[in-house]
Amino acid sequence: GVTRDDYAAFKFFSEIVDQDVEPGSPEESYVSDALVALGDYLRKGIPGSPVAENEVAAQEYYMRAAANYRNPNAQFEMGQMFLKGEGGVKASVKQAGRWFQLAAEKGHAGAQATLGNLLFQSGKIVRGLAMMTAALERAAPADQPWIRGMQEEAFAAAGEADRRTAISLADDILTKGGDDQ
């Protein structure tokens, strides 16, 4: 019942981040989530407010959350920035893969799908397809369309034997409860 006010939220998250609690403390998740929220706001800016788009500042917030608090959403965003060379970082598939791997190990479906796509593109067809397929099953509804598009494109490019093996491996990944790492 409250009107959405992104600038008020930005100020609120800034106050939380200013507290900068120690990693491992009970407040850690609040601070790491606030860092990610600030990164999200700075990546695009907030129209009609003093918060302008600033990808470098966004990257700094994501990095703090990813490195200090091991936040999987921040690790995923760092992977995206390294993949695209955004936020003042030099494009590096290797660095992107490292961040995606960390987030994927924590069950981040977007990171699992993106890492799977990187593996697929590098010639690891079955493993990549399996990761994308398992990620699609685990993904939140908002992420399913882009993951499905990536997975279907790779699936169409793969041979029948690789597709069958990947489906079996994805089923193993999903039923064993662990991720595919």
Short mmCIF file of N, CA and C in Angstrom, two decimals:
data_model
loop_
_atom_site.label_atom_id
_atom_site.label_comp_id
_atom_site.label_asym_id
_atom_site.label_seq_id
_atom_site.Cartn_x
_atom_site.Cartn_y
_atom_site.Cartn_z
N GLY A 1 0.79 -1.20 0.00
CA GLY A 1 0.00 0.00 0.00
C GLY A 1 0.82 1.26 0.00
N VAL A 2 2.13 1.15 -0.07
CA VAL A 2 3.01 2.32 -0.07
C VAL A 2 3.42 2.62 -1.51
N THR A 3 3.47 3.89 -1.85
CA THR A 3 3.90 4.29 -3.18
C THR A 3 5.39 4.01 -3.34
N ARG A 4 5.77 3.48 -4.47
CA ARG A 4 7.17 3.17 -4.72
C ARG A 4 7.97 4.46 -4.85
N ASP A 5 9.06 4.54 -4.08
CA ASP A 5 9.94 5.71 -4.11
C ASP A 5 11.37 5.20 -4.11
N ASP A 6 11.92 5.07 -5.31
CA ASP A 6 13.27 4.52 -5.46
C ASP A 6 14.33 5.37 -4.77
N TYR A 7 14.15 6.68 -4.81
CA TYR A 7 15.14 7.54 -4.17
C TYR A 7 15.12 7.37 -2.65
N ALA A 8 13.93 7.26 -2.05
CA ALA A 8 13.84 7.01 -0.61
C ALA A 8 14.47 5.66 -0.26
N ALA A 9 14.25 4.66 -1.10
CA ALA A 9 14.86 3.35 -0.90
C ALA A 9 16.38 3.44 -1.00
N PHE A 10 16.85 4.20 -1.98
CA PHE A 10 18.29 4.39 -2.15
C PHE A 10 18.90 4.98 -0.88
N LYS A 11 18.26 6.00 -0.32
CA LYS A 11 18.76 6.63 0.91
C LYS A 11 18.74 5.64 2.07
N PHE A 12 17.68 4.86 2.17
CA PHE A 12 17.57 3.86 3.22
C PHE A 12 18.70 2.83 3.11
N PHE A 13 18.92 2.30 1.90
CA PHE A 13 19.98 1.32 1.69
C PHE A 13 21.35 1.93 1.98
N SER A 14 21.53 3.21 1.66
CA SER A 14 22.80 3.89 1.95
C SER A 14 23.07 3.93 3.45
N GLU A 15 22.03 4.17 4.23
CA GLU A 15 22.18 4.19 5.69
C GLU A 15 22.59 2.81 6.22
N ILE A 16 22.02 1.76 5.66
CA ILE A 16 22.38 0.40 6.07
C ILE A 16 23.84 0.12 5.74
N VAL A 17 24.26 0.49 4.53
CA VAL A 17 25.62 0.23 4.07
C VAL A 17 26.64 1.00 4.90
N ASP A 18 26.27 2.20 5.35
CA ASP A 18 27.19 3.00 6.16
C ASP A 18 27.56 2.31 7.47
N GLN A 19 26.74 1.37 7.90
CA GLN A 19 27.04 0.65 9.13
C GLN A 19 28.17 -0.36 8.93
N ASP A 20 28.37 -0.84 7.72
CA ASP A 20 29.47 -1.73 7.33
C ASP A 20 29.83 -2.74 8.40
N VAL A 21 28.97 -3.71 8.62
CA VAL A 21 29.18 -4.74 9.63
C VAL A 21 30.24 -5.73 9.19
N GLU A 22 30.77 -6.46 10.14
CA GLU A 22 31.80 -7.46 9.86
C GLU A 22 31.19 -8.68 9.14
N PRO A 23 31.92 -9.23 8.17
CA PRO A 23 31.45 -10.48 7.56
C PRO A 23 31.29 -11.55 8.65
N GLY A 24 30.20 -12.31 8.57
CA GLY A 24 29.94 -13.34 9.54
C GLY A 24 29.01 -12.90 10.67
N SER A 25 28.75 -11.61 10.76
CA SER A 25 27.87 -11.12 11.82
C SER A 25 26.41 -11.37 11.43
N PRO A 26 25.50 -11.31 12.41
CA PRO A 26 24.08 -11.55 12.10
C PRO A 26 23.50 -10.54 11.10
N GLU A 27 24.06 -9.35 11.03
CA GLU A 27 23.54 -8.31 10.12
C GLU A 27 24.12 -8.39 8.71
N GLU A 28 25.00 -9.35 8.49
CA GLU A 28 25.71 -9.45 7.21
C GLU A 28 24.77 -9.46 6.01
N SER A 29 23.70 -10.25 6.05
CA SER A 29 22.83 -10.36 4.87
C SER A 29 22.14 -9.04 4.56
N TYR A 30 21.80 -8.26 5.58
CA TYR A 30 21.15 -6.96 5.34
C TYR A 30 22.10 -6.02 4.60
N VAL A 31 23.35 -6.01 5.05
CA VAL A 31 24.33 -5.11 4.43
C VAL A 31 24.66 -5.57 3.01
N SER A 32 24.86 -6.87 2.83
CA SER A 32 25.21 -7.34 1.48
C SER A 32 24.07 -7.11 0.50
N ASP A 33 22.83 -7.34 0.94
CA ASP A 33 21.68 -7.08 0.07
C ASP A 33 21.53 -5.59 -0.22
N ALA A 34 21.83 -4.74 0.76
CA ALA A 34 21.76 -3.29 0.55
C ALA A 34 22.83 -2.85 -0.44
N LEU A 35 24.02 -3.44 -0.36
CA LEU A 35 25.08 -3.12 -1.33
C LEU A 35 24.64 -3.47 -2.75
N VAL A 36 24.00 -4.63 -2.92
CA VAL A 36 23.51 -5.04 -4.24
C VAL A 36 22.42 -4.08 -4.72
N ALA A 37 21.52 -3.71 -3.83
CA ALA A 37 20.45 -2.77 -4.21
C ALA A 37 21.03 -1.43 -4.66
N LEU A 38 22.02 -0.93 -3.93
CA LEU A 38 22.66 0.33 -4.33
C LEU A 38 23.35 0.17 -5.69
N GLY A 39 24.01 -0.96 -5.89
CA GLY A 39 24.63 -1.22 -7.19
C GLY A 39 23.61 -1.22 -8.31
N ASP A 40 22.46 -1.85 -8.06
CA ASP A 40 21.40 -1.89 -9.07
C ASP A 40 20.91 -0.48 -9.40
N TYR A 41 20.69 0.35 -8.37
CA TYR A 41 20.23 1.72 -8.60
C TYR A 41 21.27 2.53 -9.36
N LEU A 42 22.54 2.38 -8.99
CA LEU A 42 23.59 3.17 -9.64
C LEU A 42 23.86 2.70 -11.07
N ARG A 43 23.60 1.47 -11.34
CA ARG A 43 23.83 0.95 -12.70
C ARG A 43 22.93 1.65 -13.71
N LYS A 44 21.71 2.00 -13.28
CA LYS A 44 20.76 2.63 -14.19
C LYS A 44 20.44 4.08 -13.83
N GLY A 45 20.73 4.47 -12.59
CA GLY A 45 20.33 5.80 -12.13
C GLY A 45 18.87 5.78 -11.72
N ILE A 46 18.45 6.85 -11.05
CA ILE A 46 17.05 6.98 -10.64
C ILE A 46 16.53 8.27 -11.27
N PRO A 47 15.67 8.16 -12.29
CA PRO A 47 15.14 9.36 -12.94
C PRO A 47 14.45 10.30 -11.95
N GLY A 48 14.66 11.58 -12.13
CA GLY A 48 14.03 12.59 -11.28
C GLY A 48 14.65 12.70 -9.90
N SER A 49 15.86 12.19 -9.75
CA SER A 49 16.55 12.26 -8.46
C SER A 49 18.01 12.64 -8.70
N PRO A 50 18.75 12.92 -7.63
CA PRO A 50 20.18 13.21 -7.80
C PRO A 50 21.04 11.98 -8.12
N VAL A 51 20.43 10.79 -8.14
CA VAL A 51 21.19 9.56 -8.39
C VAL A 51 21.30 9.33 -9.89
N ALA A 52 22.49 9.62 -10.41
CA ALA A 52 22.74 9.44 -11.84
C ALA A 52 23.33 8.05 -12.10
N GLU A 53 23.22 7.61 -13.35
CA GLU A 53 23.84 6.35 -13.75
C GLU A 53 25.35 6.44 -13.50
N ASN A 54 25.91 5.44 -12.83
CA ASN A 54 27.34 5.42 -12.54
C ASN A 54 27.76 3.96 -12.42
N GLU A 55 28.16 3.36 -13.54
CA GLU A 55 28.51 1.95 -13.55
C GLU A 55 29.75 1.64 -12.72
N VAL A 56 30.69 2.59 -12.64
CA VAL A 56 31.89 2.35 -11.83
C VAL A 56 31.52 2.25 -10.35
N ALA A 57 30.68 3.16 -9.87
CA ALA A 57 30.23 3.10 -8.48
C ALA A 57 29.41 1.83 -8.25
N ALA A 58 28.58 1.46 -9.22
CA ALA A 58 27.78 0.23 -9.10
C ALA A 58 28.71 -0.97 -8.95
N GLN A 59 29.75 -1.03 -9.77
CA GLN A 59 30.71 -2.12 -9.70
C GLN A 59 31.39 -2.16 -8.34
N GLU A 60 31.69 -1.02 -7.75
CA GLU A 60 32.34 -0.99 -6.44
C GLU A 60 31.40 -1.57 -5.36
N TYR A 61 30.11 -1.25 -5.42
CA TYR A 61 29.16 -1.82 -4.47
C TYR A 61 29.01 -3.32 -4.67
N TYR A 62 28.89 -3.75 -5.93
CA TYR A 62 28.79 -5.18 -6.20
C TYR A 62 30.04 -5.91 -5.70
N MET A 63 31.21 -5.32 -5.94
CA MET A 63 32.46 -5.96 -5.54
C MET A 63 32.52 -6.12 -4.01
N ARG A 64 32.11 -5.09 -3.29
CA ARG A 64 32.11 -5.19 -1.82
C ARG A 64 31.20 -6.33 -1.36
N ALA A 65 30.01 -6.41 -1.94
CA ALA A 65 29.08 -7.46 -1.54
C ALA A 65 29.58 -8.84 -1.98
N ALA A 66 30.18 -8.91 -3.16
CA ALA A 66 30.66 -10.19 -3.70
C ALA A 66 31.88 -10.70 -2.96
N ALA A 67 32.83 -9.83 -2.72
CA ALA A 67 34.09 -10.25 -2.11
C ALA A 67 34.01 -10.32 -0.59
N ASN A 68 33.43 -9.31 0.05
CA ASN A 68 33.40 -9.27 1.52
C ASN A 68 32.34 -10.18 2.11
N TYR A 69 31.17 -10.25 1.45
CA TYR A 69 30.06 -10.99 2.03
C TYR A 69 29.65 -12.21 1.21
N ARG A 70 30.33 -12.45 0.09
CA ARG A 70 30.07 -13.61 -0.78
C ARG A 70 28.60 -13.68 -1.23
N ASN A 71 28.03 -12.53 -1.54
CA ASN A 71 26.64 -12.45 -1.98
C ASN A 71 26.52 -12.99 -3.40
N PRO A 72 25.71 -14.04 -3.64
CA PRO A 72 25.63 -14.63 -4.99
C PRO A 72 25.06 -13.68 -6.05
N ASN A 73 24.13 -12.79 -5.67
CA ASN A 73 23.61 -11.84 -6.65
C ASN A 73 24.71 -10.86 -7.08
N ALA A 74 25.52 -10.43 -6.13
CA ALA A 74 26.63 -9.54 -6.45
C ALA A 74 27.68 -10.27 -7.28
N GLN A 75 27.94 -11.53 -6.95
CA GLN A 75 28.90 -12.31 -7.74
C GLN A 75 28.42 -12.46 -9.18
N PHE A 76 27.12 -12.69 -9.34
CA PHE A 76 26.55 -12.77 -10.69
C PHE A 76 26.72 -11.45 -11.43
N GLU A 77 26.42 -10.33 -10.76
CA GLU A 77 26.56 -9.02 -11.40
C GLU A 77 28.02 -8.73 -11.76
N MET A 78 28.95 -9.14 -10.90
CA MET A 78 30.37 -8.97 -11.24
C MET A 78 30.71 -9.81 -12.48
N GLY A 79 30.18 -11.01 -12.55
CA GLY A 79 30.40 -11.84 -13.73
C GLY A 79 29.89 -11.16 -14.99
N GLN A 80 28.69 -10.57 -14.90
CA GLN A 80 28.12 -9.87 -16.05
C GLN A 80 29.01 -8.69 -16.45
N MET A 81 29.50 -7.95 -15.47
CA MET A 81 30.34 -6.77 -15.78
C MET A 81 31.65 -7.20 -16.44
N PHE A 82 32.26 -8.27 -15.94
CA PHE A 82 33.49 -8.76 -16.57
C PHE A 82 33.21 -9.32 -17.95
N LEU A 83 32.07 -9.97 -18.14
CA LEU A 83 31.74 -10.53 -19.44
C LEU A 83 31.59 -9.43 -20.49
N LYS A 84 30.98 -8.30 -20.08
CA LYS A 84 30.70 -7.21 -21.02
C LYS A 84 31.72 -6.07 -20.96
N GLY A 85 32.64 -6.11 -19.99
CA GLY A 85 33.61 -5.01 -19.84
C GLY A 85 32.94 -3.73 -19.37
N GLU A 86 32.06 -3.83 -18.38
CA GLU A 86 31.32 -2.68 -17.85
C GLU A 86 31.86 -2.28 -16.48
N GLY A 87 31.49 -1.10 -16.05
CA GLY A 87 31.80 -0.66 -14.70
C GLY A 87 33.26 -0.41 -14.44
N GLY A 88 34.00 -0.12 -15.49
CA GLY A 88 35.42 0.18 -15.33
C GLY A 88 36.31 -1.05 -15.28
N VAL A 89 35.74 -2.24 -15.49
CA VAL A 89 36.57 -3.44 -15.52
C VAL A 89 36.82 -3.84 -16.98
N LYS A 90 37.97 -4.42 -17.21
CA LYS A 90 38.32 -4.89 -18.55
C LYS A 90 37.58 -6.20 -18.81
N ALA A 91 37.01 -6.33 -19.99
CA ALA A 91 36.30 -7.56 -20.35
C ALA A 91 37.24 -8.76 -20.22
N SER A 92 36.77 -9.79 -19.53
CA SER A 92 37.55 -11.00 -19.32
C SER A 92 36.61 -12.16 -19.10
N VAL A 93 36.57 -13.08 -20.06
CA VAL A 93 35.71 -14.25 -19.92
C VAL A 93 36.19 -15.09 -18.74
N LYS A 94 37.49 -15.15 -18.53
CA LYS A 94 38.04 -15.93 -17.41
C LYS A 94 37.57 -15.37 -16.07
N GLN A 95 37.68 -14.05 -15.89
CA GLN A 95 37.22 -13.43 -14.64
C GLN A 95 35.70 -13.57 -14.51
N ALA A 96 34.98 -13.39 -15.60
CA ALA A 96 33.53 -13.55 -15.57
C ALA A 96 33.19 -14.96 -15.11
N GLY A 97 33.84 -15.95 -15.69
CA GLY A 97 33.59 -17.34 -15.33
C GLY A 97 33.86 -17.62 -13.87
N ARG A 98 34.90 -16.99 -13.32
CA ARG A 98 35.22 -17.16 -11.90
C ARG A 98 34.07 -16.67 -11.03
N TRP A 99 33.54 -15.48 -11.34
CA TRP A 99 32.43 -14.94 -10.54
C TRP A 99 31.16 -15.75 -10.75
N PHE A 100 30.88 -16.17 -11.98
CA PHE A 100 29.70 -17.00 -12.24
C PHE A 100 29.80 -18.33 -11.48
N GLN A 101 30.99 -18.91 -11.45
CA GLN A 101 31.21 -20.17 -10.73
C GLN A 101 30.88 -20.01 -9.25
N LEU A 102 31.37 -18.94 -8.64
CA LEU A 102 31.11 -18.70 -7.21
C LEU A 102 29.61 -18.57 -6.94
N ALA A 103 28.91 -17.82 -7.78
CA ALA A 103 27.46 -17.65 -7.60
C ALA A 103 26.71 -18.94 -7.91
N ALA A 104 27.15 -19.66 -8.93
CA ALA A 104 26.50 -20.92 -9.31
C ALA A 104 26.60 -21.94 -8.18
N GLU A 105 27.73 -21.97 -7.49
CA GLU A 105 27.92 -22.90 -6.37
C GLU A 105 26.93 -22.63 -5.24
N LYS A 106 26.43 -21.40 -5.18
CA LYS A 106 25.44 -21.04 -4.15
C LYS A 106 24.01 -21.19 -4.68
N GLY A 107 23.84 -21.76 -5.87
CA GLY A 107 22.52 -22.02 -6.40
C GLY A 107 21.91 -20.89 -7.22
N HIS A 108 22.69 -19.90 -7.61
CA HIS A 108 22.17 -18.78 -8.41
C HIS A 108 21.89 -19.28 -9.83
N ALA A 109 20.62 -19.39 -10.19
CA ALA A 109 20.23 -19.97 -11.48
C ALA A 109 20.77 -19.18 -12.66
N GLY A 110 20.75 -17.85 -12.59
CA GLY A 110 21.28 -17.04 -13.68
C GLY A 110 22.76 -17.29 -13.90
N ALA A 111 23.50 -17.43 -12.82
CA ALA A 111 24.94 -17.72 -12.92
C ALA A 111 25.16 -19.12 -13.49
N GLN A 112 24.34 -20.08 -13.05
CA GLN A 112 24.47 -21.44 -13.57
C GLN A 112 24.21 -21.46 -15.07
N ALA A 113 23.17 -20.75 -15.50
CA ALA A 113 22.83 -20.72 -16.92
C ALA A 113 23.92 -20.03 -17.74
N THR A 114 24.41 -18.91 -17.25
CA THR A 114 25.42 -18.16 -17.99
C THR A 114 26.73 -18.93 -18.04
N LEU A 115 27.10 -19.54 -16.93
CA LEU A 115 28.31 -20.38 -16.92
C LEU A 115 28.13 -21.56 -17.86
N GLY A 116 26.94 -22.16 -17.84
CA GLY A 116 26.66 -23.25 -18.77
C GLY A 116 26.80 -22.81 -20.22
N ASN A 117 26.32 -21.61 -20.53
CA ASN A 117 26.45 -21.08 -21.89
C ASN A 117 27.92 -20.86 -22.25
N LEU A 118 28.71 -20.35 -21.30
CA LEU A 118 30.14 -20.16 -21.56
C LEU A 118 30.82 -21.51 -21.82
N LEU A 119 30.46 -22.52 -21.03
CA LEU A 119 31.02 -23.85 -21.25
C LEU A 119 30.61 -24.40 -22.61
N PHE A 120 29.34 -24.23 -22.95
CA PHE A 120 28.84 -24.68 -24.25
C PHE A 120 29.63 -24.01 -25.38
N GLN A 121 29.79 -22.69 -25.28
CA GLN A 121 30.50 -21.93 -26.32
C GLN A 121 31.97 -22.34 -26.43
N SER A 122 32.54 -22.83 -25.32
CA SER A 122 33.96 -23.21 -25.34
C SER A 122 34.16 -24.67 -25.76
N GLY A 123 33.06 -25.35 -26.14
CA GLY A 123 33.18 -26.72 -26.63
C GLY A 123 32.79 -27.80 -25.65
N LYS A 124 32.45 -27.43 -24.44
CA LYS A 124 32.00 -28.40 -23.44
C LYS A 124 30.47 -28.50 -23.56
N ILE A 125 30.05 -29.11 -24.67
CA ILE A 125 28.65 -29.12 -25.10
C ILE A 125 27.72 -29.73 -24.05
N VAL A 126 27.99 -30.97 -23.64
CA VAL A 126 27.07 -31.69 -22.75
C VAL A 126 26.99 -31.00 -21.39
N ARG A 127 28.12 -30.68 -20.81
CA ARG A 127 28.13 -30.03 -19.49
C ARG A 127 27.42 -28.68 -19.54
N GLY A 128 27.69 -27.91 -20.59
CA GLY A 128 27.05 -26.60 -20.73
C GLY A 128 25.54 -26.72 -20.88
N LEU A 129 25.10 -27.63 -21.75
CA LEU A 129 23.66 -27.85 -21.92
C LEU A 129 23.00 -28.31 -20.63
N ALA A 130 23.65 -29.22 -19.93
CA ALA A 130 23.09 -29.72 -18.67
C ALA A 130 22.95 -28.61 -17.65
N MET A 131 23.96 -27.76 -17.54
CA MET A 131 23.88 -26.64 -16.58
C MET A 131 22.76 -25.69 -16.94
N MET A 132 22.62 -25.36 -18.23
CA MET A 132 21.55 -24.46 -18.65
C MET A 132 20.18 -25.09 -18.40
N THR A 133 20.05 -26.39 -18.67
CA THR A 133 18.78 -27.08 -18.49
C THR A 133 18.40 -27.13 -17.01
N ALA A 134 19.36 -27.47 -16.14
CA ALA A 134 19.09 -27.50 -14.70
C ALA A 134 18.76 -26.09 -14.19
N ALA A 135 19.49 -25.10 -14.68
CA ALA A 135 19.24 -23.72 -14.24
C ALA A 135 17.84 -23.28 -14.62
N LEU A 136 17.39 -23.66 -15.81
CA LEU A 136 16.04 -23.29 -16.25
C LEU A 136 14.99 -23.85 -15.29
N GLU A 137 15.20 -25.08 -14.83
CA GLU A 137 14.26 -25.70 -13.88
C GLU A 137 14.25 -24.98 -12.54
N ARG A 138 15.41 -24.47 -12.12
CA ARG A 138 15.55 -23.83 -10.81
C ARG A 138 15.23 -22.34 -10.82
N ALA A 139 15.16 -21.75 -11.99
CA ALA A 139 15.08 -20.29 -12.11
C ALA A 139 13.76 -19.73 -11.61
N ALA A 140 13.84 -18.53 -11.11
CA ALA A 140 12.64 -17.78 -10.74
C ALA A 140 11.88 -17.44 -12.03
N PRO A 141 10.56 -17.27 -11.94
CA PRO A 141 9.77 -16.97 -13.14
C PRO A 141 10.30 -15.77 -13.95
N ALA A 142 10.81 -14.76 -13.29
CA ALA A 142 11.31 -13.58 -14.00
C ALA A 142 12.54 -13.88 -14.84
N ASP A 143 13.33 -14.89 -14.42
CA ASP A 143 14.56 -15.24 -15.15
C ASP A 143 14.35 -16.32 -16.21
N GLN A 144 13.23 -17.02 -16.14
CA GLN A 144 13.02 -18.13 -17.06
C GLN A 144 13.05 -17.74 -18.54
N PRO A 145 12.46 -16.61 -18.96
CA PRO A 145 12.48 -16.30 -20.40
C PRO A 145 13.88 -16.17 -20.99
N TRP A 146 14.77 -15.42 -20.33
CA TRP A 146 16.11 -15.25 -20.93
C TRP A 146 16.93 -16.53 -20.82
N ILE A 147 16.75 -17.28 -19.74
CA ILE A 147 17.48 -18.55 -19.62
C ILE A 147 16.95 -19.55 -20.65
N ARG A 148 15.62 -19.59 -20.84
CA ARG A 148 15.02 -20.49 -21.83
C ARG A 148 15.55 -20.17 -23.23
N GLY A 149 15.62 -18.90 -23.57
CA GLY A 149 16.13 -18.51 -24.89
C GLY A 149 17.55 -18.99 -25.12
N MET A 150 18.40 -18.80 -24.11
CA MET A 150 19.80 -19.23 -24.20
C MET A 150 19.89 -20.75 -24.31
N GLN A 151 19.12 -21.44 -23.48
CA GLN A 151 19.14 -22.90 -23.45
C GLN A 151 18.60 -23.48 -24.75
N GLU A 152 17.51 -22.94 -25.26
CA GLU A 152 16.92 -23.46 -26.50
C GLU A 152 17.83 -23.25 -27.70
N GLU A 153 18.50 -22.11 -27.74
CA GLU A 153 19.44 -21.85 -28.84
C GLU A 153 20.58 -22.87 -28.82
N ALA A 154 21.12 -23.13 -27.65
CA ALA A 154 22.20 -24.11 -27.53
C ALA A 154 21.69 -25.51 -27.84
N PHE A 155 20.50 -25.83 -27.34
CA PHE A 155 19.91 -27.14 -27.58
C PHE A 155 19.73 -27.40 -29.07
N ALA A 156 19.28 -26.38 -29.78
CA ALA A 156 19.07 -26.53 -31.23
C ALA A 156 20.38 -26.75 -31.98
N ALA A 157 21.47 -26.20 -31.46
CA ALA A 157 22.77 -26.32 -32.14
C ALA A 157 23.48 -27.63 -31.82
N ALA A 158 23.05 -28.31 -30.76
CA ALA A 158 23.71 -29.55 -30.33
C ALA A 158 23.15 -30.75 -31.09
N GLY A 159 23.95 -31.79 -31.16
CA GLY A 159 23.52 -33.04 -31.78
C GLY A 159 22.60 -33.83 -30.85
N GLU A 160 21.88 -34.77 -31.44
CA GLU A 160 20.90 -35.56 -30.67
C GLU A 160 21.55 -36.31 -29.50
N ALA A 161 22.68 -36.94 -29.71
CA ALA A 161 23.34 -37.69 -28.64
C ALA A 161 23.74 -36.77 -27.48
N ASP A 162 24.28 -35.61 -27.82
CA ASP A 162 24.67 -34.65 -26.78
C ASP A 162 23.44 -34.14 -26.02
N ARG A 163 22.34 -33.92 -26.74
CA ARG A 163 21.11 -33.46 -26.07
C ARG A 163 20.61 -34.50 -25.07
N ARG A 164 20.60 -35.76 -25.50
CA ARG A 164 20.12 -36.83 -24.61
C ARG A 164 21.00 -36.96 -23.37
N THR A 165 22.30 -36.92 -23.57
CA THR A 165 23.24 -37.03 -22.45
C THR A 165 23.08 -35.84 -21.51
N ALA A 166 22.91 -34.64 -22.08
CA ALA A 166 22.75 -33.43 -21.27
C ALA A 166 21.47 -33.48 -20.44
N ILE A 167 20.38 -33.98 -21.02
CA ILE A 167 19.12 -34.10 -20.28
C ILE A 167 19.30 -35.05 -19.09
N SER A 168 19.98 -36.16 -19.32
CA SER A 168 20.23 -37.12 -18.25
C SER A 168 21.09 -36.50 -17.15
N LEU A 169 22.14 -35.78 -17.55
CA LEU A 169 23.01 -35.12 -16.58
C LEU A 169 22.25 -34.03 -15.82
N ALA A 170 21.41 -33.28 -16.50
CA ALA A 170 20.60 -32.24 -15.83
C ALA A 170 19.66 -32.89 -14.82
N ASP A 171 19.06 -34.02 -15.16
CA ASP A 171 18.20 -34.73 -14.21
C ASP A 171 18.99 -35.15 -12.97
N ASP A 172 20.21 -35.64 -13.18
CA ASP A 172 21.08 -36.02 -12.05
C ASP A 172 21.37 -34.80 -11.17
N ILE A 173 21.68 -33.69 -11.80
CA ILE A 173 21.99 -32.46 -11.07
C ILE A 173 20.80 -32.06 -10.21
N LEU A 174 19.61 -32.11 -10.79
CA LEU A 174 18.40 -31.68 -10.08
C LEU A 174 17.98 -32.65 -8.99
N THR A 175 18.10 -33.95 -9.23
CA THR A 175 17.63 -34.93 -8.26
C THR A 175 18.61 -35.14 -7.10
N LYS A 176 19.87 -34.92 -7.34
CA LYS A 176 20.87 -35.11 -6.27
C LYS A 176 20.92 -33.90 -5.35
N GLY A 177 20.21 -32.83 -5.72
CA GLY A 177 20.13 -31.68 -4.83
C GLY A 177 21.36 -30.81 -4.83
N GLY A 178 22.47 -31.31 -5.29
CA GLY A 178 23.67 -30.49 -5.37
C GLY A 178 23.65 -29.76 -6.67
N ASP A 179 24.62 -28.88 -6.83
CA ASP A 179 24.69 -28.30 -8.16
C ASP A 179 25.72 -29.09 -8.93
N ASP A 180 25.98 -28.68 -10.12
CA ASP A 180 26.75 -29.46 -11.07
C ASP A 180 28.23 -29.19 -11.00
N GLN A 181 28.69 -28.70 -9.90
CA GLN A 181 30.10 -28.31 -9.84
C GLN A 181 30.99 -29.48 -9.51
#
